[in-house]
């Protein structure tokens, strides 16, 4: 772990081609022979890669494992927070991610009310039809958003794509998104992005339910949603600061 941390912390401006055995030994204050053996083991397991120059760097396999581990950590931390949010607003809540240009629901918590939005876990929806889609695209460049929407759902007319972009732009200022009777003429959704420790949008949490119930409480629900997302982000970041959890990799 110390070697992986040393490789991850190397300044790319100083070490553009990675670290040599001597570099790692100097950083860790260890014998070169010990470091060499450990690097060889890490190379054999695919945790690090070696360039033609003989210098070492973190491998793409390690990055792939880190992403998967981070995804698992996200769902574990999100579960109790979705339950708490659902109990507060008494409407169904969802955790979604961007998958191949669409919104994929990975987790949902039901309100246990007789009339509520459906459980959408494992299913996808076009980004322009969901409050989560708006939230997941908040950091995208405007032109990229327009291109993504136009290519989806058998081609969206330019006017509709630009109307969606305007909603995303308004959501950036507000802090959360609103999809009022967009996916269904009787449903209203409110969404917010979830950021990882790097500040990048990792997922989205949204509240969805009958428009007649949610519409009078949009501002209050938006506040509850942002509080839940803030708590989730704090949990994700605390693992990294404390040096615990797989996302540290």
Short mmCIF file of C-alpha atoms in Angstrom, two decimals:
data_model
loop_
_atom_site.label_atom_id
_atom_site.label_comp_id
_atom_site.label_asym_id
_atom_site.label_seq_id
_atom_site.Cartn_x
_atom_site.Cartn_y
_atom_site.Cartn_z
CA UNK A 1 0.00 0.00 0.00
CA UNK A 2 2.86 2.38 0.76
CA UNK A 3 4.32 1.75 -2.70
CA UNK A 4 0.95 2.29 -4.40
CA UNK A 5 0.54 5.51 -2.44
CA UNK A 6 4.01 6.67 -3.48
CA UNK A 7 3.24 6.00 -7.15
CA UNK A 8 -0.12 7.78 -6.86
CA UNK A 9 1.45 10.81 -5.17
CA UNK A 10 4.28 11.29 -7.65
CA UNK A 11 4.26 14.72 -9.30
CA UNK A 12 3.73 14.11 -13.05
CA UNK A 13 5.68 17.26 -13.84
CA UNK A 14 8.73 15.86 -12.06
CA UNK A 15 8.20 12.18 -12.90
CA UNK A 16 6.37 12.14 -16.27
CA UNK A 17 7.40 8.52 -16.92
CA UNK A 18 6.71 7.18 -13.44
CA UNK A 19 9.11 6.26 -10.64
CA UNK A 20 12.20 4.09 -10.72
CA UNK A 21 13.02 1.55 -8.03
CA UNK A 22 15.49 4.05 -6.60
CA UNK A 23 12.85 6.80 -6.57
CA UNK A 24 10.37 4.65 -4.65
CA UNK A 25 13.06 3.50 -2.23
CA UNK A 26 14.04 7.11 -1.55
CA UNK A 27 10.43 8.21 -0.97
CA UNK A 28 9.76 5.33 1.43
CA UNK A 29 13.25 5.29 2.98
CA UNK A 30 13.61 1.57 2.27
CA UNK A 31 16.26 -0.66 0.78
CA UNK A 32 16.20 -0.84 -3.01
CA UNK A 33 16.29 -4.63 -2.94
CA UNK A 34 13.14 -4.77 -0.79
CA UNK A 35 11.31 -2.25 -2.96
CA UNK A 36 12.36 -4.09 -6.11
CA UNK A 37 10.88 -7.37 -4.86
CA UNK A 38 7.64 -5.69 -3.82
CA UNK A 39 7.30 -3.90 -7.14
CA UNK A 40 7.85 -7.21 -8.93
CA UNK A 41 4.96 -8.75 -6.95
CA UNK A 42 2.71 -5.78 -7.71
CA UNK A 43 3.63 -6.03 -11.38
CA UNK A 44 2.75 -9.74 -11.46
CA UNK A 45 -0.68 -9.09 -9.92
CA UNK A 46 -1.38 -6.23 -12.33
CA UNK A 47 -1.51 -3.50 -9.69
CA UNK A 48 1.31 -1.55 -11.33
CA UNK A 49 2.73 -1.39 -14.84
CA UNK A 50 6.31 -0.89 -16.02
CA UNK A 51 7.30 1.30 -18.93
CA UNK A 52 10.01 0.49 -21.46
CA UNK A 53 12.28 2.82 -19.47
CA UNK A 54 11.91 0.51 -16.47
CA UNK A 55 9.93 3.05 -14.46
CA UNK A 56 6.73 2.11 -12.64
CA UNK A 57 3.26 3.64 -12.48
CA UNK A 58 -0.23 2.63 -11.35
CA UNK A 59 -1.94 0.27 -13.79
CA UNK A 60 -5.25 0.71 -15.57
CA UNK A 61 -6.42 -2.51 -13.88
CA UNK A 62 -5.99 -0.80 -10.51
CA UNK A 63 -8.03 2.18 -11.69
CA UNK A 64 -10.77 -0.16 -12.93
CA UNK A 65 -10.86 -1.94 -9.56
CA UNK A 66 -11.00 1.41 -7.76
CA UNK A 67 -14.00 2.50 -9.83
CA UNK A 68 -15.84 -0.75 -9.08
CA UNK A 69 -14.99 -0.52 -5.39
CA UNK A 70 -16.14 3.09 -5.31
CA UNK A 71 -19.44 2.11 -6.94
CA UNK A 72 -20.04 -0.55 -4.27
CA UNK A 73 -19.19 1.92 -1.53
CA UNK A 74 -21.59 4.45 -3.02
CA UNK A 75 -24.56 2.08 -2.96
CA UNK A 76 -23.80 0.91 0.57
CA UNK A 77 -23.64 4.46 1.89
CA UNK A 78 -26.64 5.60 -0.15
CA UNK A 79 -29.07 2.94 1.14
CA UNK A 80 -29.70 4.34 4.65
CA UNK A 81 -29.76 7.91 3.35
CA UNK A 82 -32.39 7.05 0.71
CA UNK A 83 -34.49 5.43 3.43
CA UNK A 84 -34.20 8.49 5.64
CA UNK A 85 -35.05 10.83 2.76
CA UNK A 86 -38.07 8.72 1.81
CA UNK A 87 -39.32 8.75 5.39
CA UNK A 88 -38.96 12.54 5.45
CA UNK A 89 -40.74 13.39 2.18
CA UNK A 90 -42.97 10.30 2.05
CA UNK A 91 -42.29 9.78 -1.66
CA UNK A 92 -40.18 7.22 -3.56
CA UNK A 93 -36.48 8.05 -3.92
CA UNK A 94 -33.90 6.79 -6.40
CA UNK A 95 -30.13 6.54 -6.88
CA UNK A 96 -29.14 6.67 -10.56
CA UNK A 97 -26.00 6.74 -12.70
CA UNK A 98 -25.22 7.62 -16.30
CA UNK A 99 -24.89 4.51 -18.49
CA UNK A 100 -24.33 4.69 -22.25
CA UNK A 101 -25.95 8.10 -22.44
CA UNK A 102 -29.05 7.10 -20.46
CA UNK A 103 -30.10 7.22 -16.82
CA UNK A 104 -29.82 3.83 -15.11
CA UNK A 105 -31.54 3.41 -11.74
CA UNK A 106 -29.40 1.30 -9.39
CA UNK A 107 -31.34 1.68 -6.14
CA UNK A 108 -34.80 2.78 -5.00
CA UNK A 109 -36.65 3.17 -1.72
CA UNK A 110 -40.45 2.97 -1.69
CA UNK A 111 -42.71 5.28 0.28
CA UNK A 112 -45.17 2.51 1.09
CA UNK A 113 -48.02 4.78 0.05
CA UNK A 114 -50.89 3.36 -1.96
CA UNK A 115 -50.12 5.71 -4.86
CA UNK A 116 -46.46 6.29 -5.69
CA UNK A 117 -43.92 6.25 -8.53
CA UNK A 118 -42.84 2.81 -9.74
CA UNK A 119 -39.69 0.95 -8.73
CA UNK A 120 -37.34 1.57 -11.68
CA UNK A 121 -34.23 -0.38 -10.54
CA UNK A 122 -32.30 -1.91 -13.43
CA UNK A 123 -34.16 0.08 -16.07
CA UNK A 124 -33.02 3.05 -18.12
CA UNK A 125 -34.63 6.26 -19.28
CA UNK A 126 -33.41 8.99 -21.69
CA UNK A 127 -31.52 11.77 -19.90
CA UNK A 128 -33.95 14.44 -21.09
CA UNK A 129 -36.92 12.67 -19.51
CA UNK A 130 -35.73 12.65 -15.90
CA UNK A 131 -34.73 14.99 -13.10
CA UNK A 132 -31.81 12.61 -12.50
CA UNK A 133 -30.73 13.01 -16.12
CA UNK A 134 -30.56 16.76 -15.69
CA UNK A 135 -28.54 16.34 -12.48
CA UNK A 136 -26.08 13.89 -14.04
CA UNK A 137 -25.37 16.32 -16.89
CA UNK A 138 -24.94 19.47 -14.79
CA UNK A 139 -21.16 19.63 -15.33
CA UNK A 140 -21.24 18.80 -19.03
CA UNK A 141 -20.49 21.48 -21.60
CA UNK A 142 -23.68 22.88 -23.16
CA UNK A 143 -22.77 21.65 -26.65
CA UNK A 144 -22.14 18.17 -25.31
CA UNK A 145 -25.54 18.15 -23.62
CA UNK A 146 -27.27 19.18 -26.85
CA UNK A 147 -25.42 16.51 -28.81
CA UNK A 148 -26.22 13.81 -26.26
CA UNK A 149 -29.92 14.65 -26.20
CA UNK A 150 -30.23 14.90 -29.97
CA UNK A 151 -28.67 11.45 -30.41
CA UNK A 152 -30.94 9.81 -27.85
CA UNK A 153 -34.53 8.59 -28.04
CA UNK A 154 -34.58 8.29 -31.85
CA UNK A 155 -33.51 11.87 -32.26
CA UNK A 156 -34.87 14.83 -30.29
CA UNK A 157 -35.86 17.97 -32.20
CA UNK A 158 -33.47 20.91 -31.79
CA UNK A 159 -36.08 23.08 -30.06
CA UNK A 160 -36.79 20.37 -27.48
CA UNK A 161 -33.08 19.77 -26.92
CA UNK A 162 -32.48 23.47 -26.31
CA UNK A 163 -35.45 23.63 -23.92
CA UNK A 164 -33.88 20.78 -21.96
CA UNK A 165 -30.53 22.59 -21.92
CA UNK A 166 -32.25 25.69 -20.52
CA UNK A 167 -33.64 23.54 -17.69
CA UNK A 168 -30.17 22.21 -16.91
CA UNK A 169 -28.77 25.75 -16.85
CA UNK A 170 -31.49 26.86 -14.45
CA UNK A 171 -30.82 23.79 -12.30
CA UNK A 172 -27.15 24.76 -11.99
CA UNK A 173 -28.20 28.06 -10.44
CA UNK A 174 -30.82 26.44 -8.20
CA UNK A 175 -28.73 23.50 -7.07
CA UNK A 176 -31.31 20.85 -7.89
CA UNK A 177 -33.38 19.84 -10.91
CA UNK A 178 -37.12 19.74 -11.51
CA UNK A 179 -38.83 17.54 -14.10
CA UNK A 180 -42.49 18.50 -13.86
CA UNK A 181 -44.72 16.09 -15.80
CA UNK A 182 -41.87 15.32 -18.22
CA UNK A 183 -41.61 11.54 -18.02
CA UNK A 184 -45.26 11.05 -17.14
CA UNK A 185 -48.11 13.61 -17.21
CA UNK A 186 -48.87 12.83 -13.58
CA UNK A 187 -45.36 12.63 -12.10
CA UNK A 188 -42.94 15.24 -10.81
CA UNK A 189 -39.26 14.57 -10.04
CA UNK A 190 -36.64 16.55 -8.15
CA UNK A 191 -32.98 15.54 -8.52
CA UNK A 192 -29.49 16.50 -7.37
CA UNK A 193 -26.00 15.34 -8.34
CA UNK A 194 -23.77 13.31 -6.01
CA UNK A 195 -20.07 14.19 -6.23
CA UNK A 196 -17.10 12.05 -5.22
CA UNK A 197 -14.01 13.30 -3.39
CA UNK A 198 -12.60 14.74 -6.62
CA UNK A 199 -15.69 16.88 -7.14
CA UNK A 200 -16.87 14.91 -10.16
CA UNK A 201 -20.52 13.91 -10.47
CA UNK A 202 -20.73 10.22 -9.66
CA UNK A 203 -24.50 9.68 -9.43
CA UNK A 204 -27.79 11.42 -8.82
CA UNK A 205 -30.47 11.14 -6.15
CA UNK A 206 -34.03 12.08 -6.94
CA UNK A 207 -37.48 12.19 -5.43
CA UNK A 208 -40.41 11.23 -7.64
CA UNK A 209 -44.13 11.00 -7.09
CA UNK A 210 -47.56 12.32 -8.06
CA UNK A 211 -47.27 15.92 -9.19
CA UNK A 212 -50.34 17.01 -7.23
CA UNK A 213 -48.62 15.94 -3.98
CA UNK A 214 -45.10 17.21 -4.67
CA UNK A 215 -45.76 20.46 -6.53
CA UNK A 216 -46.83 22.46 -3.44
CA UNK A 217 -43.66 21.36 -1.63
CA UNK A 218 -40.96 21.63 -4.32
CA UNK A 219 -38.77 24.07 -2.39
CA UNK A 220 -39.01 22.11 0.86
CA UNK A 221 -38.35 18.80 -0.89
CA UNK A 222 -35.41 20.37 -2.72
CA UNK A 223 -33.93 21.36 0.63
CA UNK A 224 -34.36 17.85 2.05
CA UNK A 225 -32.80 16.39 -1.10
CA UNK A 226 -29.75 18.65 -0.96
CA UNK A 227 -29.25 17.81 2.72
CA UNK A 228 -29.34 14.08 1.94
CA UNK A 229 -26.88 14.47 -0.94
CA UNK A 230 -24.57 16.59 1.21
CA UNK A 231 -24.54 13.86 3.88
CA UNK A 232 -23.81 11.19 1.25
CA UNK A 233 -20.94 13.19 -0.21
CA UNK A 234 -19.51 13.81 3.26
CA UNK A 235 -19.54 10.05 3.91
CA UNK A 236 -17.83 9.33 0.59
CA UNK A 237 -15.14 11.95 1.24
CA UNK A 238 -14.57 10.99 4.88
CA UNK A 239 -13.44 7.51 3.80
CA UNK A 240 -10.70 9.04 1.68
CA UNK A 241 -9.57 11.55 4.32
CA UNK A 242 -9.51 8.87 7.01
CA UNK A 243 -7.62 6.46 4.76
CA UNK A 244 -10.35 3.83 4.96
CA UNK A 245 -12.55 2.22 2.39
CA UNK A 246 -11.69 1.05 -1.10
CA UNK A 247 -12.23 4.43 -2.70
CA UNK A 248 -8.84 5.49 -1.34
CA UNK A 249 -7.17 3.44 -4.07
#
